[in-house]
Amino acid sequence: MLLGTQKINSRNHLEIGGCDTADLAAQFGTPLYVMDEQSIRERCRTFKQAFDREYGCSNIAYASKAFIVTAMCALVDQEGLWLDVASAGELYTAKCAGFPMDRIVFHGNYKTADELEMAVELGVKYVVADSFMELELLSAIAEDAGKTQEIMLRCNPGVDPHTHRLIRTGQEDSKFGFNIKNGTAMKAVKQALDCRGIKLSGVHCHVGSQLFDLTPFTEAAPVMIEFIKQIKDETGAPIEVLDLGGGLGVRYLEEHNPPSIDEFAKTVSEAIITACAASDIEKPGLMLEPGRSIAGEAGTTLYTIGAPKEVNIPEEPGVKTYLPVDGGLSDNPRPALYDALYSAILANRAGDAPTKAYTVSGKHCETDMLIPNVLLPEAKTGDLLAVQTTGAYNHAMASNYNRFTRPAVVFVADGKADLVARRETLEDIVKCDVLPERFKGSQTKA
Ligand code: LLP
């Protein structure tokens, strides 16, 4: 499978954004996250155009948790999207990139007072409130600052998205949101309307992630619309915005067939428009927060292959071949966390027929398996492995486990590669360590 601008060039190498991946590996080292800029831009545009066409008054906020560096914020700004941030760190990154604060939505089930102060001070457009305490705190902070902070209420529509248990959010038993069905959300609305420092502008829900079936969205839409109507009937307050979160799935494997962005826009828009007609209300402004579906397929991780290791397992027929790569759990924790599966290409012999099954393993001090079973051409030490669809929740979730340095990130487009995050150095690894005086020049005490 080839994604975005990926192709096999005349050197039989995998090329992305017009850049030969072997050249990228030589120039920037491995592991390396390669982001296909054109693919990201196209997806941003497709989202905007599709929702403008199908719904009209809509805004697309890129969910920065999927992948964020300052250059990504700048790209998203250039494409005219909004940005969803979910921590002081993400908000700070957006600020450093000069992202317009009046296009930022600030999320989180537990925002600290410092985070709320930062959001109010910087002037983010919407804070998505997720607890009674937050409503009170935010209102007080905004009043002290002499401002009125616009908010959306994070609601729980009680929809089961049937995705991996760790990325399910819209079901009744969730740490997120005010429950609509049991009346908690209406209580929150009333409290919000009584708070002088805040203005209730919207309602929000996010049902889950990596969804191929759009039913959770079409189930959530009428629940949210009916809630907007109920708010109007009970309090007279107009709700201007409905935010349906993110969640559209992407292609990790050849056999994956997620709905297209156009299909997604059509289905979601129709569900909302139909629900508005049924509830007899005007359609609200619409916001979506795609993360994975913008960044996921645009990312490829390049690794250098170490020494293949053949293992005979007595109870199993044949020989298993482990293919170690120079990264693993620290640059992609998703296989370990979610049993996530990935596709891969032998980047320096990309057009050769796959002949052998490999188990791709990382180089951490544990059984970190990146891909349990992948067919590749015969692979040798020093070959380059390109793992696909690593643009979302890989760099963003990377760690320094085993004190690995986090890889660099490059944006590639039109034959040019730009570094957007440099590789960490060994100095970076110890930069937060503090060695108290009494440990200095330490000698064995025993
Ligand atoms: N909006 C909100 C409020 C969210 O919580 C999320 C994701 C999104 C938008 C974006 O969802 P997306 O379009 O990317 O599905 N680390 C997990 C994914 C966690 C998603 C959390 N929330 C993974 O690697 O699969």
mmCIF file of N, CA, C and O in Angstrom, residues 176-249:
data_model
loop_
_atom_site.group_PDB
_atom_site.id
_atom_site.type_symbol
_atom_site.label_atom_id
_atom_site.label_comp_id
_atom_site.label_asym_id
_atom_site.label_seq_id
_atom_site.Cartn_x
_atom_site.Cartn_y
_atom_site.Cartn_z
ATOM 1 N N PHE A 176 -15.260 11.590 30.937
ATOM 2 C CA PHE A 176 -15.465 12.835 30.208
ATOM 3 C C PHE A 176 -16.914 13.282 30.217
ATOM 4 O O PHE A 176 -17.829 12.480 30.049
ATOM 5 N N GLY A 177 -17.110 14.568 30.368
ATOM 6 C CA GLY A 177 -18.393 15.174 30.059
ATOM 7 C C GLY A 177 -19.451 15.101 31.136
ATOM 8 O O GLY A 177 -19.351 14.362 32.115
ATOM 9 N N PHE A 178 -20.481 15.914 30.922
ATOM 10 C CA PHE A 178 -21.673 15.901 31.773
ATOM 11 C C PHE A 178 -22.697 15.005 31.091
ATOM 12 O O PHE A 178 -22.991 15.185 29.900
ATOM 13 N N ASN A 179 -23.236 14.079 31.850
ATOM 14 C CA ASN A 179 -24.189 13.126 31.298
ATOM 15 C C ASN A 179 -25.510 13.814 30.926
ATOM 16 O O ASN A 179 -26.097 14.517 31.734
ATOM 17 N N ILE A 180 -25.918 13.631 29.683
ATOM 18 C CA ILE A 180 -27.160 14.275 29.237
ATOM 19 C C ILE A 180 -28.374 13.530 29.778
ATOM 20 O O ILE A 180 -29.301 14.129 30.331
ATOM 21 N N LYS A 181 -28.319 12.189 29.656
ATOM 22 C CA LYS A 181 -29.534 11.407 29.947
ATOM 23 C C LYS A 181 -29.984 11.510 31.396
ATOM 24 O O LYS A 181 -31.176 11.516 31.685
ATOM 25 N N ASN A 182 -29.030 11.593 32.334
ATOM 26 C CA ASN A 182 -29.461 11.636 33.738
ATOM 27 C C ASN A 182 -29.644 13.064 34.277
ATOM 28 O O ASN A 182 -29.819 13.262 35.477
ATOM 29 N N GLY A 183 -29.575 14.050 33.395
ATOM 30 C CA GLY A 183 -29.899 15.424 33.804
ATOM 31 C C GLY A 183 -28.716 16.245 34.303
ATOM 32 O O GLY A 183 -28.854 17.450 34.559
ATOM 33 N N THR A 184 -27.543 15.617 34.436
ATOM 34 C CA THR A 184 -26.381 16.363 34.944
ATOM 35 C C THR A 184 -25.993 17.494 33.990
ATOM 36 O O THR A 184 -25.624 18.596 34.427
ATOM 37 N N ALA A 185 -26.083 17.226 32.700
ATOM 38 C CA ALA A 185 -25.673 18.241 31.719
ATOM 39 C C ALA A 185 -26.578 19.477 31.826
ATOM 40 O O ALA A 185 -26.099 20.610 31.717
ATOM 41 N N MET A 186 -27.879 19.253 32.045
ATOM 42 C CA MET A 186 -28.792 20.408 32.164
ATOM 43 C C MET A 186 -28.466 21.208 33.415
ATOM 44 O O MET A 186 -28.516 22.445 33.414
ATOM 45 N N LYS A 187 -28.093 20.505 34.483
ATOM 46 C CA LYS A 187 -27.676 21.201 35.715
ATOM 47 C C LYS A 187 -26.458 22.090 35.427
ATOM 48 O O LYS A 187 -26.369 23.228 35.882
ATOM 49 N N ALA A 188 -25.523 21.532 34.655
ATOM 50 C CA ALA A 188 -24.303 22.285 34.315
ATOM 51 C C ALA A 188 -24.648 23.514 33.472
ATOM 52 O O ALA A 188 -24.067 24.583 33.657
ATOM 53 N N VAL A 189 -25.610 23.339 32.561
ATOM 54 C CA VAL A 189 -26.048 24.479 31.735
ATOM 55 C C VAL A 189 -26.553 25.590 32.645
ATOM 56 O O VAL A 189 -26.173 26.764 32.513
ATOM 57 N N LYS A 190 -27.392 25.203 33.605
ATOM 58 C CA LYS A 190 -27.994 26.224 34.482
ATOM 59 C C LYS A 190 -26.925 26.904 35.333
ATOM 60 O O LYS A 190 -26.955 28.112 35.521
ATOM 61 N N GLN A 191 -25.983 26.098 35.797
ATOM 62 C CA GLN A 191 -24.897 26.708 36.579
ATOM 63 C C GLN A 191 -24.080 27.666 35.700
ATOM 64 O O GLN A 191 -23.753 28.777 36.105
ATOM 65 N N ALA A 192 -23.792 27.224 34.478
ATOM 66 C CA ALA A 192 -22.996 28.065 33.575
ATOM 67 C C ALA A 192 -23.711 29.388 33.303
ATOM 68 O O ALA A 192 -23.092 30.452 33.267
ATOM 69 N N LEU A 193 -25.028 29.312 33.134
ATOM 70 C CA LEU A 193 -25.787 30.534 32.830
ATOM 71 C C LEU A 193 -25.791 31.500 34.016
ATOM 72 O O LEU A 193 -25.971 32.702 33.848
ATOM 73 N N ASP A 194 -25.598 30.960 35.210
ATOM 74 C CA ASP A 194 -25.558 31.802 36.407
ATOM 75 C C ASP A 194 -24.174 32.381 36.683
ATOM 76 O O ASP A 194 -24.007 33.191 37.589
ATOM 77 N N CYS A 195 -23.161 31.897 35.973
ATOM 78 C CA CYS A 195 -21.790 32.366 36.234
ATOM 79 C C CYS A 195 -21.534 33.646 35.453
ATOM 80 O O CYS A 195 -21.695 33.664 34.229
ATOM 81 N N ARG A 196 -21.103 34.678 36.172
ATOM 82 C CA ARG A 196 -20.973 35.984 35.508
ATOM 83 C C ARG A 196 -19.756 36.075 34.597
ATOM 84 O O ARG A 196 -19.734 36.853 33.654
ATOM 85 N N GLY A 197 -18.734 35.273 34.867
ATOM 86 C CA GLY A 197 -17.506 35.395 34.067
ATOM 87 C C GLY A 197 -17.508 34.564 32.797
ATOM 88 O O GLY A 197 -16.539 34.604 32.035
ATOM 89 N N ILE A 198 -18.568 33.782 32.591
ATOM 90 C CA ILE A 198 -18.545 32.940 31.387
ATOM 91 C C ILE A 198 -19.820 33.094 30.553
ATOM 92 O O ILE A 198 -20.873 33.462 31.064
ATOM 93 N N LYS A 199 -19.655 32.806 29.262
ATOM 94 C CA LYS A 199 -20.812 32.816 28.371
ATOM 95 C C LYS A 199 -20.900 31.429 27.734
ATOM 96 O O LYS A 199 -19.928 30.965 27.121
ATOM 97 N N LEU A 200 -22.037 30.803 27.894
ATOM 98 C CA LEU A 200 -22.228 29.465 27.315
ATOM 99 C C LEU A 200 -22.557 29.612 25.832
ATOM 100 O O LEU A 200 -23.632 30.086 25.476
ATOM 101 N N SER A 201 -21.618 29.178 24.980
ATOM 102 C CA SER A 201 -21.819 29.339 23.536
ATOM 103 C C SER A 201 -22.101 28.026 22.822
ATOM 104 O O SER A 201 -22.701 28.016 21.757
ATOM 105 N N GLY A 202 -21.602 26.931 23.401
ATOM 106 C CA GLY A 202 -21.732 25.693 22.642
ATOM 107 C C GLY A 202 -21.801 24.439 23.499
ATOM 108 O O GLY A 202 -21.576 24.484 24.714
ATOM 109 N N VAL A 203 -22.143 23.353 22.834
ATOM 110 C CA VAL A 203 -22.093 22.039 23.488
ATOM 111 C C VAL A 203 -21.183 21.143 22.656
ATOM 112 O O VAL A 203 -21.107 21.282 21.433
ATOM 113 N N HIS A 204 -20.509 20.245 23.347
ATOM 114 C CA HIS A 204 -19.482 19.439 22.705
ATOM 115 C C HIS A 204 -19.615 17.976 23.103
ATOM 116 O O HIS A 204 -19.989 17.665 24.230
ATOM 117 N N CYS A 205 -19.279 17.091 22.185
ATOM 118 C CA CYS A 205 -19.080 15.691 22.571
ATOM 119 C C CYS A 205 -18.029 15.083 21.652
ATOM 120 O O CYS A 205 -17.783 15.578 20.556
ATOM 121 N N HIS A 206 -17.387 14.073 22.139
ATOM 122 C CA HIS A 206 -16.401 13.330 21.329
ATOM 123 C C HIS A 206 -16.622 11.869 21.690
ATOM 124 O O HIS A 206 -16.434 11.485 22.837
ATOM 125 N N VAL A 207 -17.030 11.076 20.717
ATOM 126 C CA VAL A 207 -17.473 9.719 21.071
ATOM 127 C C VAL A 207 -16.364 8.677 21.113
ATOM 128 O O VAL A 207 -16.466 7.681 21.826
ATOM 129 N N GLY A 208 -15.307 8.885 20.368
ATOM 130 C CA GLY A 208 -14.241 7.882 20.356
ATOM 131 C C GLY A 208 -13.316 8.133 19.184
ATOM 132 O O GLY A 208 -13.480 9.107 18.452
ATOM 133 N N SER A 209 -12.348 7.248 19.017
ATOM 134 C CA SER A 209 -11.312 7.481 18.014
ATOM 135 C C SER A 209 -11.123 6.238 17.139
ATOM 136 O O SER A 209 -11.479 5.138 17.538
ATOM 137 N N GLN A 210 -10.519 6.439 15.966
ATOM 138 C CA GLN A 210 -10.258 5.360 14.998
ATOM 139 C C GLN A 210 -11.561 4.622 14.661
ATOM 140 O O GLN A 210 -11.652 3.397 14.705
ATOM 141 N N LEU A 211 -12.604 5.403 14.302
ATOM 142 C CA LEU A 211 -13.913 4.815 13.987
ATOM 143 C C LEU A 211 -14.064 4.638 12.472
ATOM 144 O O LEU A 211 -13.793 5.560 11.709
ATOM 145 N N PHE A 212 -14.483 3.449 12.081
ATOM 146 C CA PHE A 212 -14.777 3.172 10.669
ATOM 147 C C PHE A 212 -16.281 3.200 10.435
ATOM 148 O O PHE A 212 -16.744 3.419 9.332
ATOM 149 N N ASP A 213 -17.004 2.927 11.491
ATOM 150 C CA ASP A 213 -18.465 2.910 11.404
ATOM 151 C C ASP A 213 -18.953 4.292 11.863
ATOM 152 O O ASP A 213 -18.572 4.760 12.951
ATOM 153 N N LEU A 214 -19.771 4.932 11.044
ATOM 154 C CA LEU A 214 -20.197 6.304 11.386
ATOM 155 C C LEU A 214 -21.427 6.335 12.289
ATOM 156 O O LEU A 214 -21.889 7.413 12.675
ATOM 157 N N THR A 215 -21.953 5.162 12.627
ATOM 158 C CA THR A 215 -23.167 5.123 13.463
ATOM 159 C C THR A 215 -23.033 5.908 14.769
ATOM 160 O O THR A 215 -23.972 6.622 15.142
ATOM 161 N N PRO A 216 -21.908 5.810 15.486
ATOM 162 C CA PRO A 216 -21.818 6.600 16.727
ATOM 163 C C PRO A 216 -22.055 8.098 16.499
ATOM 164 O O PRO A 216 -22.626 8.775 17.343
ATOM 165 N N PHE A 217 -21.631 8.611 15.338
ATOM 166 C CA PHE A 217 -21.858 10.036 15.051
ATOM 167 C C PHE A 217 -23.335 10.298 14.764
ATOM 168 O O PHE A 217 -23.899 11.277 15.236
ATOM 169 N N THR A 218 -23.943 9.387 14.000
ATOM 170 C CA THR A 218 -25.352 9.623 13.652
ATOM 171 C C THR A 218 -26.246 9.369 14.862
ATOM 172 O O THR A 218 -27.360 9.862 14.922
ATOM 173 N N GLU A 219 -25.734 8.619 15.837
ATOM 174 C CA GLU A 219 -26.488 8.443 17.083
ATOM 175 C C GLU A 219 -26.290 9.634 18.017
ATOM 176 O O GLU A 219 -27.213 10.063 18.707
ATOM 177 N N ALA A 220 -25.075 10.167 18.034
ATOM 178 C CA ALA A 220 -24.795 11.296 18.944
ATOM 179 C C ALA A 220 -25.488 12.569 18.463
ATOM 180 O O ALA A 220 -25.974 13.361 19.285
ATOM 181 N N ALA A 221 -25.538 12.767 17.134
ATOM 182 C CA ALA A 221 -26.076 14.028 16.599
ATOM 183 C C ALA A 221 -27.487 14.343 17.127
ATOM 184 O O ALA A 221 -27.705 15.428 17.678
ATOM 185 N N PRO A 222 -28.463 13.421 17.016
ATOM 186 C CA PRO A 222 -29.812 13.771 17.500
ATOM 187 C C PRO A 222 -29.869 13.979 19.014
ATOM 188 O O PRO A 222 -30.658 14.793 19.493
ATOM 189 N N VAL A 223 -29.016 13.259 19.746
ATOM 190 C CA VAL A 223 -29.003 13.450 21.213
ATOM 191 C C VAL A 223 -28.548 14.882 21.526
ATOM 192 O O VAL A 223 -29.145 15.583 22.357
ATOM 193 N N MET A 224 -27.517 15.324 20.810
ATOM 194 C CA MET A 224 -26.982 16.671 21.061
ATOM 195 C C MET A 224 -27.975 17.743 20.596
ATOM 196 O O MET A 224 -28.172 18.760 21.273
ATOM 197 N N ILE A 225 -28.594 17.515 19.450
ATOM 198 C CA ILE A 225 -29.562 18.506 18.931
ATOM 199 C C ILE A 225 -30.776 18.604 19.864
ATOM 200 O O ILE A 225 -31.254 19.693 20.188
ATOM 201 N N GLU A 226 -31.233 17.455 20.319
ATOM 202 C CA GLU A 226 -32.379 17.462 21.235
ATOM 203 C C GLU A 226 -31.997 18.196 22.527
ATOM 204 O O GLU A 226 -32.810 18.925 23.110
ATOM 205 N N PHE A 227 -30.751 18.042 22.927
ATOM 206 C CA PHE A 227 -30.289 18.733 24.142
ATOM 207 C C PHE A 227 -30.272 20.254 23.919
ATOM 208 O O PHE A 227 -30.666 21.031 24.793
ATOM 209 N N ILE A 228 -29.832 20.665 22.737
ATOM 210 C CA ILE A 228 -29.814 22.113 22.417
ATOM 211 C C ILE A 228 -31.242 22.665 22.488
ATOM 212 O O ILE A 228 -31.498 23.748 23.018
ATOM 213 N N LYS A 229 -32.172 21.868 21.982
ATOM 214 C CA LYS A 229 -33.584 22.300 22.012
ATOM 215 C C LYS A 229 -34.088 22.408 23.454
ATOM 216 O O LYS A 229 -34.756 23.377 23.842
ATOM 217 N N GLN A 230 -33.715 21.399 24.227
ATOM 218 C CA GLN A 230 -34.140 21.376 25.637
ATOM 219 C C GLN A 230 -33.582 22.599 26.379
ATOM 220 O O GLN A 230 -34.272 23.198 27.201
ATOM 221 N N ILE A 231 -32.330 22.949 26.065
ATOM 222 C CA ILE A 231 -31.712 24.115 26.713
ATOM 223 C C ILE A 231 -32.522 25.372 26.376
ATOM 224 O O ILE A 231 -32.829 26.195 27.237
ATOM 225 N N LYS A 232 -32.886 25.478 25.100
ATOM 226 C CA LYS A 232 -33.644 26.658 24.660
ATOM 227 C C LYS A 232 -35.003 26.693 25.363
ATOM 228 O O LYS A 232 -35.431 27.731 25.893
ATOM 229 N N ASP A 233 -35.660 25.528 25.400
ATOM 230 C CA ASP A 233 -36.996 25.472 26.017
ATOM 231 C C ASP A 233 -36.940 25.777 27.504
ATOM 232 O O ASP A 233 -37.774 26.502 28.032
ATOM 233 N N GLU A 234 -35.946 25.211 28.195
ATOM 234 C CA GLU A 234 -35.923 25.364 29.658
ATOM 235 C C GLU A 234 -35.297 26.662 30.139
ATOM 236 O O GLU A 234 -35.610 27.145 31.223
ATOM 237 N N THR A 235 -34.367 27.203 29.347
ATOM 238 C CA THR A 235 -33.650 28.385 29.849
ATOM 239 C C THR A 235 -33.733 29.586 28.911
ATOM 240 O O THR A 235 -33.371 30.687 29.299
ATOM 241 N N GLY A 236 -34.143 29.342 27.691
ATOM 242 C CA GLY A 236 -34.188 30.431 26.698
ATOM 243 C C GLY A 236 -32.827 30.733 26.088
ATOM 244 O O GLY A 236 -32.714 31.551 25.179
ATOM 245 N N ALA A 237 -31.756 30.067 26.581
ATOM 246 C CA ALA A 237 -30.406 30.376 26.089
ATOM 247 C C ALA A 237 -30.185 29.769 24.698
ATOM 248 O O ALA A 237 -30.437 28.581 24.495
ATOM 249 N N PRO A 238 -29.712 30.580 23.765
ATOM 250 C CA PRO A 238 -29.422 30.029 22.435
ATOM 251 C C PRO A 238 -28.029 29.377 22.426
ATOM 252 O O PRO A 238 -27.087 29.938 22.959
ATOM 253 N N ILE A 239 -27.934 28.189 21.871
ATOM 254 C CA ILE A 239 -26.626 27.530 21.742
ATOM 255 C C ILE A 239 -26.158 27.714 20.304
ATOM 256 O O ILE A 239 -26.810 27.258 19.367
ATOM 257 N N GLU A 240 -25.033 28.404 20.159
ATOM 258 C CA GLU A 240 -24.590 28.777 18.804
ATOM 259 C C GLU A 240 -23.797 27.682 18.114
ATOM 260 O O GLU A 240 -23.781 27.607 16.894
ATOM 261 N N VAL A 241 -23.097 26.869 18.902
ATOM 262 C CA VAL A 241 -22.182 25.902 18.287
ATOM 263 C C VAL A 241 -22.393 24.490 18.814
ATOM 264 O O VAL A 241 -22.508 24.279 20.025
ATOM 265 N N LEU A 242 -22.398 23.538 17.888
ATOM 266 C CA LEU A 242 -22.355 22.118 18.247
ATOM 267 C C LEU A 242 -20.994 21.599 17.777
ATOM 268 O O LEU A 242 -20.659 21.705 16.590
ATOM 269 N N ASP A 243 -20.240 21.045 18.711
ATOM 270 C CA ASP A 243 -18.923 20.494 18.372
ATOM 271 C C ASP A 243 -18.996 18.980 18.554
ATOM 272 O O ASP A 243 -19.251 18.491 19.654
ATOM 273 N N LEU A 244 -18.782 18.258 17.443
ATOM 274 C CA LEU A 244 -18.913 16.784 17.519
ATOM 275 C C LEU A 244 -17.567 16.072 17.655
ATOM 276 O O LEU A 244 -17.484 14.856 17.480
ATOM 277 N N GLY A 245 -16.517 16.824 17.977
ATOM 278 C CA GLY A 245 -15.231 16.180 18.274
ATOM 279 C C GLY A 245 -14.556 15.581 17.051
ATOM 280 O O GLY A 245 -14.799 15.974 15.916
ATOM 281 N N GLY A 246 -13.695 14.594 17.307
ATOM 282 C CA GLY A 246 -12.957 13.945 16.217
ATOM 283 C C GLY A 246 -13.380 12.492 16.104
ATOM 284 O O GLY A 246 -14.485 12.132 16.479
ATOM 285 N N GLY A 247 -12.496 11.652 15.603
ATOM 286 C CA GLY A 247 -12.773 10.217 15.660
ATOM 287 C C GLY A 247 -12.711 9.448 14.358
ATOM 288 O O GLY A 247 -12.693 8.209 14.377
ATOM 289 N N LEU A 248 -12.699 10.149 13.208
ATOM 290 C CA LEU A 248 -12.688 9.407 11.936
ATOM 291 C C LEU A 248 -11.423 8.554 11.841
ATOM 292 O O LEU A 248 -10.324 9.041 12.079
ATOM 293 N N GLY A 249 -11.594 7.296 11.472
ATOM 294 C CA GLY A 249 -10.479 6.350 11.421
ATOM 295 C C GLY A 249 -9.607 6.528 10.184
ATOM 296 O O GLY A 249 -9.973 7.206 9.226
#
